[in-house]
Amino acid sequence: MTWQQVYNPFGNMVVSTALAAIPVVVMLVCLGFLHMKAHIAAGLGLFSALVIAIFAFGMPAGLAGRAAFLGGLTGLLPIGWIVLNIIFLQQLAEQNGSFKVLQDSLSDITEDRRLQLLLIAFAFGAFFEGAAGFGTPVAVTAAILIGLGFSPLAASGLSLIANTAPVAFGALGTPVITLAKVHGYDLMQVTAMIGRQLPFFSLLVPFWLIWAFAGRKGMLEIWPAILVTGASFAIPQFLVSNFIGPELVDIIAAIVSMVSLILFLRLWQPRTIWRSVSLKGHEEDSGTPATAATATAKRSPHSTAELVRAWTPWAIMTVFVFLWGLPAVKNWLNGLFAPNFPIGGLHNMVEKMPPVAPGPTKEGAVYAFTLLSATGTGILLSAIVGGLVARYSVGQLIASYGRTLNLVKYSLLTIALMLALGTLTRYSGLDSTLGLAFANTGVLYPFFGTLMGWLGVALTGSDTASNVLFGGMQKVAADQLGLSPNLMGAANSSGGVMGKMIDAQSIVVASTATRWFNHEGDILRYVFFHSIALASLVGVFVTLQAYVWPFTMMVVK
């Protein structure tokens, strides 16, 4: 027999919402304020979710346990698989000294840390978001920044802040394509709507990023470069999303942004070179900025052969990640090997109910073991090829992989537990209860509906999952309030991108990539303000679109 979700089990929405929020609050408080290790905080959050789901919302214990099990599997593949293999690649690059050469070559473009941040965290990260998504950009950019000498908090936190504006069109447009497919939106119209919201924030985020790193004065010193970076991303983002489609938005915009910034820096350089690798105002977390500056100043020039060797593993990875993101390649690999495993006792045993769904809707529970087409597999193969090119022996590669696995074992456990928590909240209806609380805000719904998307990504770690979770609810609420369904569907995705920096799995990916283990709480406390502030700004913008600027919702023919 199927179990039907109940969203207000106590007949009082305030009480039901408060109970539904307990698991998330437990995890965040343990992580951010009680300074517990991430896997312990995630375990306590999962335990509280099981208790609330079973005893407060009436979910059968067997269903709850299987939902958590499915989430744990999802955490290991694809998310944990990306983290493990990007750290393996980073380890190989560090062991043969090529990471140091890569650092020096980037300094040849610019020694200014603010400009390096724009190039790597924002523009280069956006390329990986567009090609792969699912944690790849944070893993790659945080690993490069820590190798360049940035402090662990700076490398982690700033990579998370930078990975916002591209997320809605990540993984070749997967979030918006899924939104349209699952909930019946017109793909081109909702893509165009997102493309009229996010470009404003694509222009803002680079300024915000450098302000967070170097303060207001440090930001103003390089405002021309920031403007070039943001504008050269925002304009292609608008044009491609409105006149071509969602698949190549990020990739085209990121390439234009990177090329524009590099060319601009040939004509312009700041008067003062910013050499500090610490966050302004967070020097206690900064590592050794003076040493990093001295190392940059005293370095010897490298030969062309050394530069080629240093960049080869990362160039190979870029090619592999791009190929693995192509639908044709994914479909071919899945045709070779991609067994699906329905979770017995859970698959089609849970029904979503109105108003979350138009009618009783069965929830599938199938674990797709897409090992070959997973982005992490592409990264692993690129690391192996790069390692062989760098003349590592097979034995050395195997030994290094074993050391990497030992290095990230607790991070993998944390990701599995956090995805177990997120999946359980989905199947138990706890997340829908939280979403309904936002939906009951009347005339303020454009603002709070945007925050619903933010909440969805913060809970699930994925803009795609948030669109699946709340996309239908946005449509129903918009119709009831006389708003544009396309506006609110787009707002769910645009607001969601700002939740990406505080979702638990992204924070663990960042801490693992920088090897700043057991500091996930420090990262969360740092990025939380930036996340809620930017999400609120998106909410204000969507509200203005709904009531003040209706011309921004004109349909592109």
XYZ file of C-alpha atoms in Angstrom:
557
model
C 0.000 0.000 0.000
C 1.133 3.528 -0.729
C 1.627 6.189 1.901
C 0.238 9.650 1.200
C 2.260 12.632 2.376
C 0.684 14.868 5.012
C 1.846 18.486 5.128
C -0.040 19.739 8.167
C -0.346 16.744 10.505
C -1.295 18.863 13.542
C -3.897 21.054 11.845
C -1.753 24.069 12.697
C 0.635 25.237 10.013
C 2.881 27.061 12.466
C 3.434 23.915 14.544
C 3.843 21.672 11.492
C 6.338 24.070 9.876
C 8.339 24.369 13.097
C 8.591 20.581 13.358
C 9.540 20.231 9.677
C 12.366 22.713 10.192
C 13.910 20.844 13.153
C 16.236 18.518 11.158
C 17.746 21.387 9.154
C 18.069 23.557 12.263
C 19.755 20.714 14.174
C 22.334 20.190 11.441
C 23.059 23.903 10.932
C 23.305 24.664 14.649
C 25.597 21.685 15.268
C 27.749 22.621 12.308
C 27.763 26.402 12.499
C 27.495 27.162 16.203
C 28.443 24.080 18.220
C 31.494 23.460 15.989
C 30.814 19.730 15.673
C 32.537 17.728 12.976
C 30.521 17.734 9.781
C 29.757 14.022 9.682
C 28.508 14.120 13.290
C 26.318 17.171 12.613
C 24.927 15.502 9.494
C 24.276 12.294 11.432
C 22.366 14.157 14.141
C 20.358 16.025 11.503
C 19.484 12.724 9.807
C 18.485 11.130 13.127
C 16.190 14.042 13.976
C 14.679 13.862 10.466
C 13.889 10.189 10.966
C 12.213 10.929 14.307
C 10.134 13.817 12.920
C 9.177 11.970 9.723
C 8.081 8.822 11.534
C 6.500 10.113 14.740
C 5.232 13.575 13.703
C 4.380 13.158 10.003
C 3.379 9.493 10.180
C 5.806 8.124 7.605
C 6.264 4.339 8.003
C 9.684 3.584 9.443
C 10.597 1.238 6.602
C 9.910 3.924 3.999
C 11.921 6.476 5.967
C 14.918 4.176 6.264
C 14.884 3.310 2.572
C 14.595 6.969 1.590
C 17.674 7.767 3.671
C 19.506 4.814 2.101
C 18.700 6.076 -1.412
C 20.006 9.531 -0.469
C 23.238 8.057 0.854
C 23.826 6.244 -2.429
C 23.149 9.457 -4.353
C 25.653 11.279 -2.153
C 28.422 8.845 -3.071
C 27.581 8.847 -6.796
C 27.628 11.388 -8.388
C 28.653 13.982 -5.741
C 31.268 12.129 -3.700
C 32.714 10.602 -6.849
C 33.509 14.098 -8.182
C 35.177 15.166 -4.923
C 37.312 12.034 -4.666
C 38.667 12.281 -8.192
C 39.304 16.024 -8.277
C 41.376 15.662 -5.088
C 43.231 12.771 -6.742
C 44.085 15.041 -9.694
C 45.172 17.796 -7.324
C 47.390 15.368 -5.373
C 49.153 14.261 -8.545
C 49.760 17.869 -9.581
C 51.213 18.745 -6.181
C 53.438 15.681 -5.900
C 55.394 16.426 -9.095
C 55.561 20.196 -8.524
C 53.395 21.160 -11.501
C 50.877 22.949 -9.291
C 53.576 25.449 -8.327
C 54.362 26.067 -12.003
C 50.643 26.563 -12.689
C 50.552 29.138 -9.893
C 53.462 31.024 -11.420
C 51.916 30.988 -14.890
C 48.725 32.531 -13.573
C 50.837 35.191 -11.908
C 52.232 36.008 -15.359
C 48.706 37.011 -16.392
C 48.371 39.029 -13.209
C 49.987 38.923 -9.801
C 47.015 40.706 -8.287
C 45.054 38.250 -6.151
C 41.767 40.056 -6.810
C 42.150 39.611 -10.552
C 43.182 35.967 -10.124
C 39.988 35.492 -8.158
C 37.878 36.975 -10.957
C 39.565 34.800 -13.557
C 39.488 31.506 -11.647
C 36.595 31.552 -9.172
C 34.103 33.457 -11.326
C 34.882 32.960 -15.020
C 36.711 29.597 -14.992
C 34.281 28.254 -12.385
C 31.329 29.291 -14.540
C 32.711 27.222 -17.406
C 32.794 24.108 -15.236
C 29.316 24.881 -13.918
C 28.040 25.077 -17.484
C 29.812 21.898 -18.541
C 29.245 19.672 -15.528
C 27.657 21.289 -12.459
C 26.996 19.081 -9.409
C 29.882 20.409 -7.292
C 32.537 20.337 -10.021
C 33.201 24.117 -10.218
C 33.649 24.529 -6.468
C 35.922 21.492 -6.293
C 38.098 22.702 -9.171
C 38.340 26.403 -8.304
C 38.838 25.858 -4.565
C 41.620 23.365 -5.297
C 43.355 25.817 -7.657
C 42.980 28.761 -5.265
C 44.424 26.840 -2.317
C 47.309 25.827 -4.578
C 47.854 29.479 -5.428
C 48.304 30.234 -1.753
C 44.874 31.623 -0.864
C 43.869 31.012 2.734
C 41.547 28.027 3.290
C 38.600 30.249 4.234
C 39.168 32.529 1.247
C 39.549 29.638 -1.211
C 36.469 27.850 0.150
C 34.138 30.764 0.832
C 34.919 32.783 -2.281
C 34.582 29.755 -4.568
C 31.109 29.245 -3.114
C 30.115 32.899 -3.545
C 31.383 32.943 -7.129
C 29.437 29.796 -8.019
C 26.021 31.455 -8.001
C 25.032 33.307 -11.169
C 25.844 30.380 -13.528
C 23.994 27.679 -11.547
C 20.546 27.999 -13.172
C 22.048 26.997 -16.538
C 24.532 24.498 -15.099
C 25.311 21.095 -16.600
C 24.232 22.222 -20.095
C 20.984 23.748 -18.867
C 19.827 20.741 -16.820
C 17.972 22.709 -14.077
C 15.753 24.710 -16.450
C 15.260 21.813 -18.887
C 14.117 19.653 -15.967
C 11.821 22.410 -14.683
C 10.081 22.658 -18.055
C 9.896 18.912 -18.614
C 8.587 17.904 -15.189
C 6.104 20.734 -14.614
C 4.989 21.645 -18.134
C 6.582 25.063 -18.518
C 7.400 26.337 -21.992
C 11.163 25.753 -22.126
C 12.069 28.796 -24.204
C 9.840 31.183 -22.252
C 11.081 30.139 -18.806
C 14.691 30.111 -20.082
C 14.242 33.654 -21.395
C 12.707 34.745 -18.085
C 15.692 33.448 -16.122
C 17.835 35.240 -18.684
C 16.135 38.512 -17.741
C 16.764 37.999 -14.033
C 20.238 36.573 -13.611
C 22.285 38.924 -15.861
C 21.776 41.727 -13.316
C 23.316 39.467 -10.684
C 26.012 38.219 -13.038
C 27.082 41.859 -13.169
C 26.737 42.288 -9.395
C 28.380 39.085 -8.136
C 31.945 39.887 -9.321
C 31.770 43.223 -7.451
C 30.324 41.431 -4.420
C 33.039 38.769 -4.635
C 35.939 41.221 -4.600
C 34.293 43.346 -1.906
C 33.998 40.210 0.261
C 37.671 39.461 -0.360
C 39.402 42.848 -0.311
C 36.881 45.299 1.108
C 35.255 48.311 -0.541
C 38.479 50.190 -1.262
C 40.168 47.118 -2.683
C 37.152 46.520 -4.886
C 37.031 50.108 -6.194
C 40.721 49.954 -7.175
C 39.959 47.348 -9.845
C 36.378 48.283 -10.778
C 37.151 48.478 -14.532
C 38.317 44.842 -14.575
C 35.327 43.756 -12.507
C 32.962 45.554 -14.858
C 34.562 43.896 -17.891
C 34.315 40.458 -16.238
C 30.692 40.854 -15.173
C 29.400 42.604 -18.297
C 31.126 40.189 -20.665
C 29.376 37.350 -18.813
C 25.968 38.994 -18.312
C 25.449 40.160 -21.916
C 26.056 36.728 -23.533
C 23.999 35.146 -20.737
C 21.046 37.365 -21.679
C 21.446 36.942 -25.439
C 21.951 33.173 -25.489
C 19.141 32.462 -23.005
C 16.661 34.702 -24.822
C 17.469 33.843 -28.431
C 19.174 30.409 -28.519
C 18.275 28.219 -25.533
C 19.536 26.993 -22.149
C 22.185 24.433 -23.081
C 25.205 26.627 -23.889
C 24.434 29.751 -21.843
C 27.154 29.303 -19.224
C 29.814 27.883 -21.519
C 29.556 30.713 -24.046
C 29.293 33.395 -21.350
C 32.241 31.980 -19.384
C 34.519 31.780 -22.415
C 33.630 35.343 -23.453
C 34.258 36.528 -19.879
C 37.643 34.791 -19.550
C 38.893 36.017 -22.928
C 37.614 39.548 -22.297
C 39.337 39.794 -18.917
C 42.656 38.416 -20.201
C 42.652 40.790 -23.174
C 41.670 43.723 -20.950
C 44.557 42.990 -18.581
C 46.980 43.370 -21.477
C 45.838 46.971 -21.751
C 45.187 47.787 -18.100
C 46.672 46.839 -14.732
C 45.807 48.224 -11.288
C 48.111 50.808 -9.765
C 48.559 48.681 -6.659
C 49.136 44.937 -6.764
C 47.087 43.144 -4.098
C 49.264 40.315 -2.782
C 47.403 39.289 0.363
C 45.731 35.879 0.189
C 43.569 36.436 3.267
C 40.021 37.677 3.598
C 40.044 41.300 4.695
C 38.812 41.338 8.289
C 39.454 37.601 8.720
C 43.226 37.586 9.109
C 43.027 35.018 11.855
C 41.894 32.538 9.179
C 44.335 33.685 6.561
C 47.345 31.379 6.614
C 50.546 33.159 5.555
C 49.921 35.969 3.066
C 53.409 37.443 3.478
C 55.016 34.124 2.545
C 52.782 33.797 -0.520
C 53.703 37.306 -1.649
C 57.397 36.650 -1.152
C 57.184 33.390 -3.080
C 55.570 35.175 -6.001
C 58.200 37.899 -5.977
C 61.202 35.510 -5.868
C 60.066 32.910 -8.398
C 62.238 31.947 -11.363
C 60.918 31.969 -14.926
C 59.729 28.609 -16.243
C 60.419 27.085 -19.619
C 57.690 26.469 -22.162
C 58.005 22.724 -21.579
C 57.436 23.195 -17.834
C 54.368 25.345 -18.451
C 52.930 22.800 -20.863
C 53.482 19.984 -18.348
C 51.824 22.021 -15.577
C 48.727 22.896 -17.579
C 48.324 19.568 -19.377
C 46.429 17.723 -16.586
C 43.972 20.615 -16.207
C 43.552 21.009 -19.952
C 42.865 17.282 -20.238
C 40.359 17.528 -17.400
C 38.589 20.455 -19.087
C 38.196 18.451 -22.297
C 36.976 15.344 -20.456
C 34.493 17.271 -18.309
C 33.117 19.071 -21.368
C 32.732 15.802 -23.291
C 31.113 14.063 -20.326
C 28.576 16.881 -20.141
C 27.386 16.430 -23.740
C 23.994 14.664 -23.923
C 25.154 12.497 -26.850
C 28.177 11.248 -24.894
C 26.114 10.668 -21.751
C 23.491 8.723 -23.679
C 26.149 6.599 -25.386
C 27.885 5.786 -22.098
C 24.581 5.039 -20.395
C 23.775 2.711 -23.276
C 26.939 0.767 -22.486
C 26.348 0.491 -18.731
C 23.792 2.263 -16.564
C 21.724 -0.230 -14.570
C 18.709 1.141 -12.699
C 17.886 -0.266 -9.290
C 14.341 0.403 -8.036
C 14.457 0.684 -4.238
C 12.097 -2.077 -3.159
C 9.581 -0.967 -0.582
C 9.996 2.696 -1.551
C 9.582 2.940 -5.348
C 6.059 4.241 -6.098
C 5.107 3.711 -2.445
C 4.906 7.438 -1.560
C 2.338 9.811 -3.020
C 2.609 13.592 -3.191
C -0.743 15.231 -2.536
C -2.407 18.569 -3.364
C -1.552 21.437 -3.175
C 2.028 20.297 -3.737
C 0.885 18.253 -6.754
C -2.290 18.636 -8.861
C -3.457 15.221 -7.643
C -2.050 12.115 -5.934
C 1.309 11.561 -7.622
C 3.525 8.550 -6.991
C 7.153 9.228 -6.201
C 9.605 6.989 -8.015
C 12.652 5.739 -6.159
C 15.139 4.361 -8.669
C 18.883 4.533 -8.139
C 20.594 5.024 -11.484
C 24.105 3.586 -11.291
C 25.427 5.811 -14.070
C 29.069 5.177 -13.276
C 30.397 5.542 -16.820
C 28.584 8.811 -17.595
C 29.193 10.379 -14.171
C 31.305 13.551 -14.281
C 33.593 12.071 -11.648
C 34.509 9.261 -14.047
C 35.569 11.794 -16.666
C 37.712 13.530 -14.021
C 39.235 10.184 -12.950
C 40.141 9.266 -16.529
C 41.614 12.720 -17.099
C 43.705 12.338 -13.930
C 44.982 8.939 -15.075
C 45.832 10.217 -18.560
C 47.454 13.327 -17.081
C 49.377 11.189 -14.604
C 50.705 8.900 -17.335
C 51.695 11.927 -19.429
C 53.528 13.232 -16.328
C 55.367 9.858 -16.207
C 53.763 8.435 -13.103
C 53.874 4.648 -13.058
C 50.692 2.619 -12.697
C 51.816 1.587 -9.226
C 52.366 5.203 -8.199
C 48.910 6.156 -9.477
C 47.273 3.349 -7.494
C 49.192 4.267 -4.338
C 48.271 7.940 -4.711
C 44.605 7.037 -5.221
C 44.658 4.983 -2.027
C 46.108 7.934 -0.102
C 43.451 10.235 -1.584
C 40.663 7.870 -0.561
C 41.987 7.831 2.997
C 42.276 11.626 2.944
C 38.630 12.236 2.000
C 36.900 9.297 3.726
C 35.117 11.449 6.306
C 34.092 13.953 3.644
C 32.510 11.145 1.629
C 30.668 9.978 4.745
C 29.453 13.515 5.398
C 28.161 13.946 1.858
C 26.340 10.611 2.051
C 24.686 11.559 5.361
C 23.687 15.012 4.142
C 22.137 13.633 0.946
C 20.362 11.026 3.078
C 18.877 13.873 5.119
C 17.833 15.808 2.006
C 16.260 12.771 0.346
C 14.362 11.826 3.495
C 12.893 15.338 3.795
C 11.709 15.023 0.182
C 9.978 11.656 0.527
C 8.516 12.471 3.947
C 7.096 15.808 2.737
C 8.998 17.879 5.316
C 10.455 20.094 2.587
C 7.004 20.586 1.043
C 5.662 21.720 4.408
C 8.405 24.344 4.533
C 7.617 25.364 0.962
C 3.904 25.757 1.724
C 4.801 28.172 4.508
C 6.400 30.423 1.864
C 3.456 29.920 -0.497
C 0.961 31.392 1.998
C 2.331 34.938 1.835
C -0.201 36.559 -0.525
C 0.908 39.765 -2.217
C 4.468 39.200 -0.964
C 4.622 35.869 -2.734
C 7.030 36.986 -5.514
C 9.602 37.721 -2.810
C 8.967 34.646 -0.668
C 8.457 32.397 -3.686
C 11.981 33.335 -4.728
C 13.182 32.397 -1.242
C 11.371 29.088 -1.684
C 13.812 28.318 -4.495
C 16.680 29.387 -2.230
C 15.387 27.025 0.466
C 15.057 24.186 -2.041
C 18.692 24.404 -3.112
C 19.889 24.874 0.473
C 18.050 21.653 1.405
C 18.815 19.514 -1.638
C 22.118 20.968 -2.861
C 20.810 21.173 -6.414
C 18.949 23.779 -8.459
C 17.601 20.895 -10.531
C 16.216 19.152 -7.436
C 14.742 22.423 -6.148
C 12.973 22.937 -9.479
C 11.565 19.418 -9.330
C 10.530 19.926 -5.721
C 8.894 23.359 -5.901
C 8.365 24.051 -9.621
C 4.806 22.711 -9.577
C 3.943 24.569 -6.393
C 5.209 27.822 -7.940
C 2.906 27.304 -10.906
C -0.165 26.608 -8.750
C 0.487 29.579 -6.450
C 1.110 31.943 -9.395
C -2.197 30.974 -11.027
C -4.074 31.505 -7.767
C -2.527 34.956 -7.233
C -2.815 36.137 -10.842
C 0.961 36.152 -11.395
C 2.891 34.864 -14.382
C 3.720 31.156 -13.887
C 6.852 31.640 -16.011
C 7.962 34.460 -13.729
C 7.667 32.337 -10.590
C 9.121 29.219 -12.209
C 12.122 31.294 -13.244
C 12.263 32.888 -9.771
C 12.495 29.427 -8.219
C 15.617 28.736 -10.254
C 17.121 32.238 -9.991
C 16.547 32.423 -6.243
C 17.863 28.911 -5.887
C 21.290 29.791 -7.231
C 21.961 31.891 -4.123
C 21.248 28.888 -1.904
C 24.018 26.933 -3.596
C 26.721 28.463 -1.423
C 25.142 27.263 1.847
C 23.980 23.796 0.882
C 25.768 21.253 2.990
C 27.252 19.188 0.192
C 28.832 22.243 -1.495
C 30.398 23.303 1.800
C 31.856 19.815 2.292
C 33.136 19.821 -1.295
C 34.860 23.164 -0.624
C 36.397 22.067 2.676
C 37.634 18.841 1.082
C 39.080 20.546 -2.004
C 41.044 22.910 0.242
C 41.793 20.116 2.726
C 40.458 22.322 5.501
C 38.781 19.416 7.203
C 36.426 19.901 10.167
C 36.030 23.623 9.383
C 32.709 23.327 7.572
C 31.073 25.392 10.314
C 33.530 28.254 9.731
C 32.724 28.230 6.023
C 28.965 28.127 6.682
C 29.104 31.070 9.082
C 31.104 33.090 6.562
C 28.907 32.506 3.503
C 25.475 32.511 5.175
C 25.041 36.299 5.178
C 26.142 36.540 1.546
C 23.651 33.833 0.600
C 20.578 35.307 2.291
C 21.452 38.863 1.234
C 21.819 37.947 -2.442
C 18.690 35.755 -2.359
C 16.728 38.648 -0.864
C 17.961 40.947 -3.636
C 16.760 38.440 -6.217
C 13.406 38.371 -4.385
C 13.131 42.152 -4.525
C 13.957 42.114 -8.232
C 11.314 39.453 -8.953
C 8.757 41.474 -6.963
C 9.554 44.531 -9.100
C 9.139 42.404 -12.211
C 5.730 41.244 -10.986
C 4.293 44.620 -10.005
C 6.448 47.458 -11.398
C 8.356 46.277 -14.504
C 5.966 44.011 -16.432
C 7.774 44.828 -19.689
C 10.614 42.547 -18.528
C 8.237 39.600 -18.927
C 7.475 40.113 -22.614
C 7.700 36.861 -24.544
C 10.606 36.485 -26.955
C 9.367 35.350 -30.351
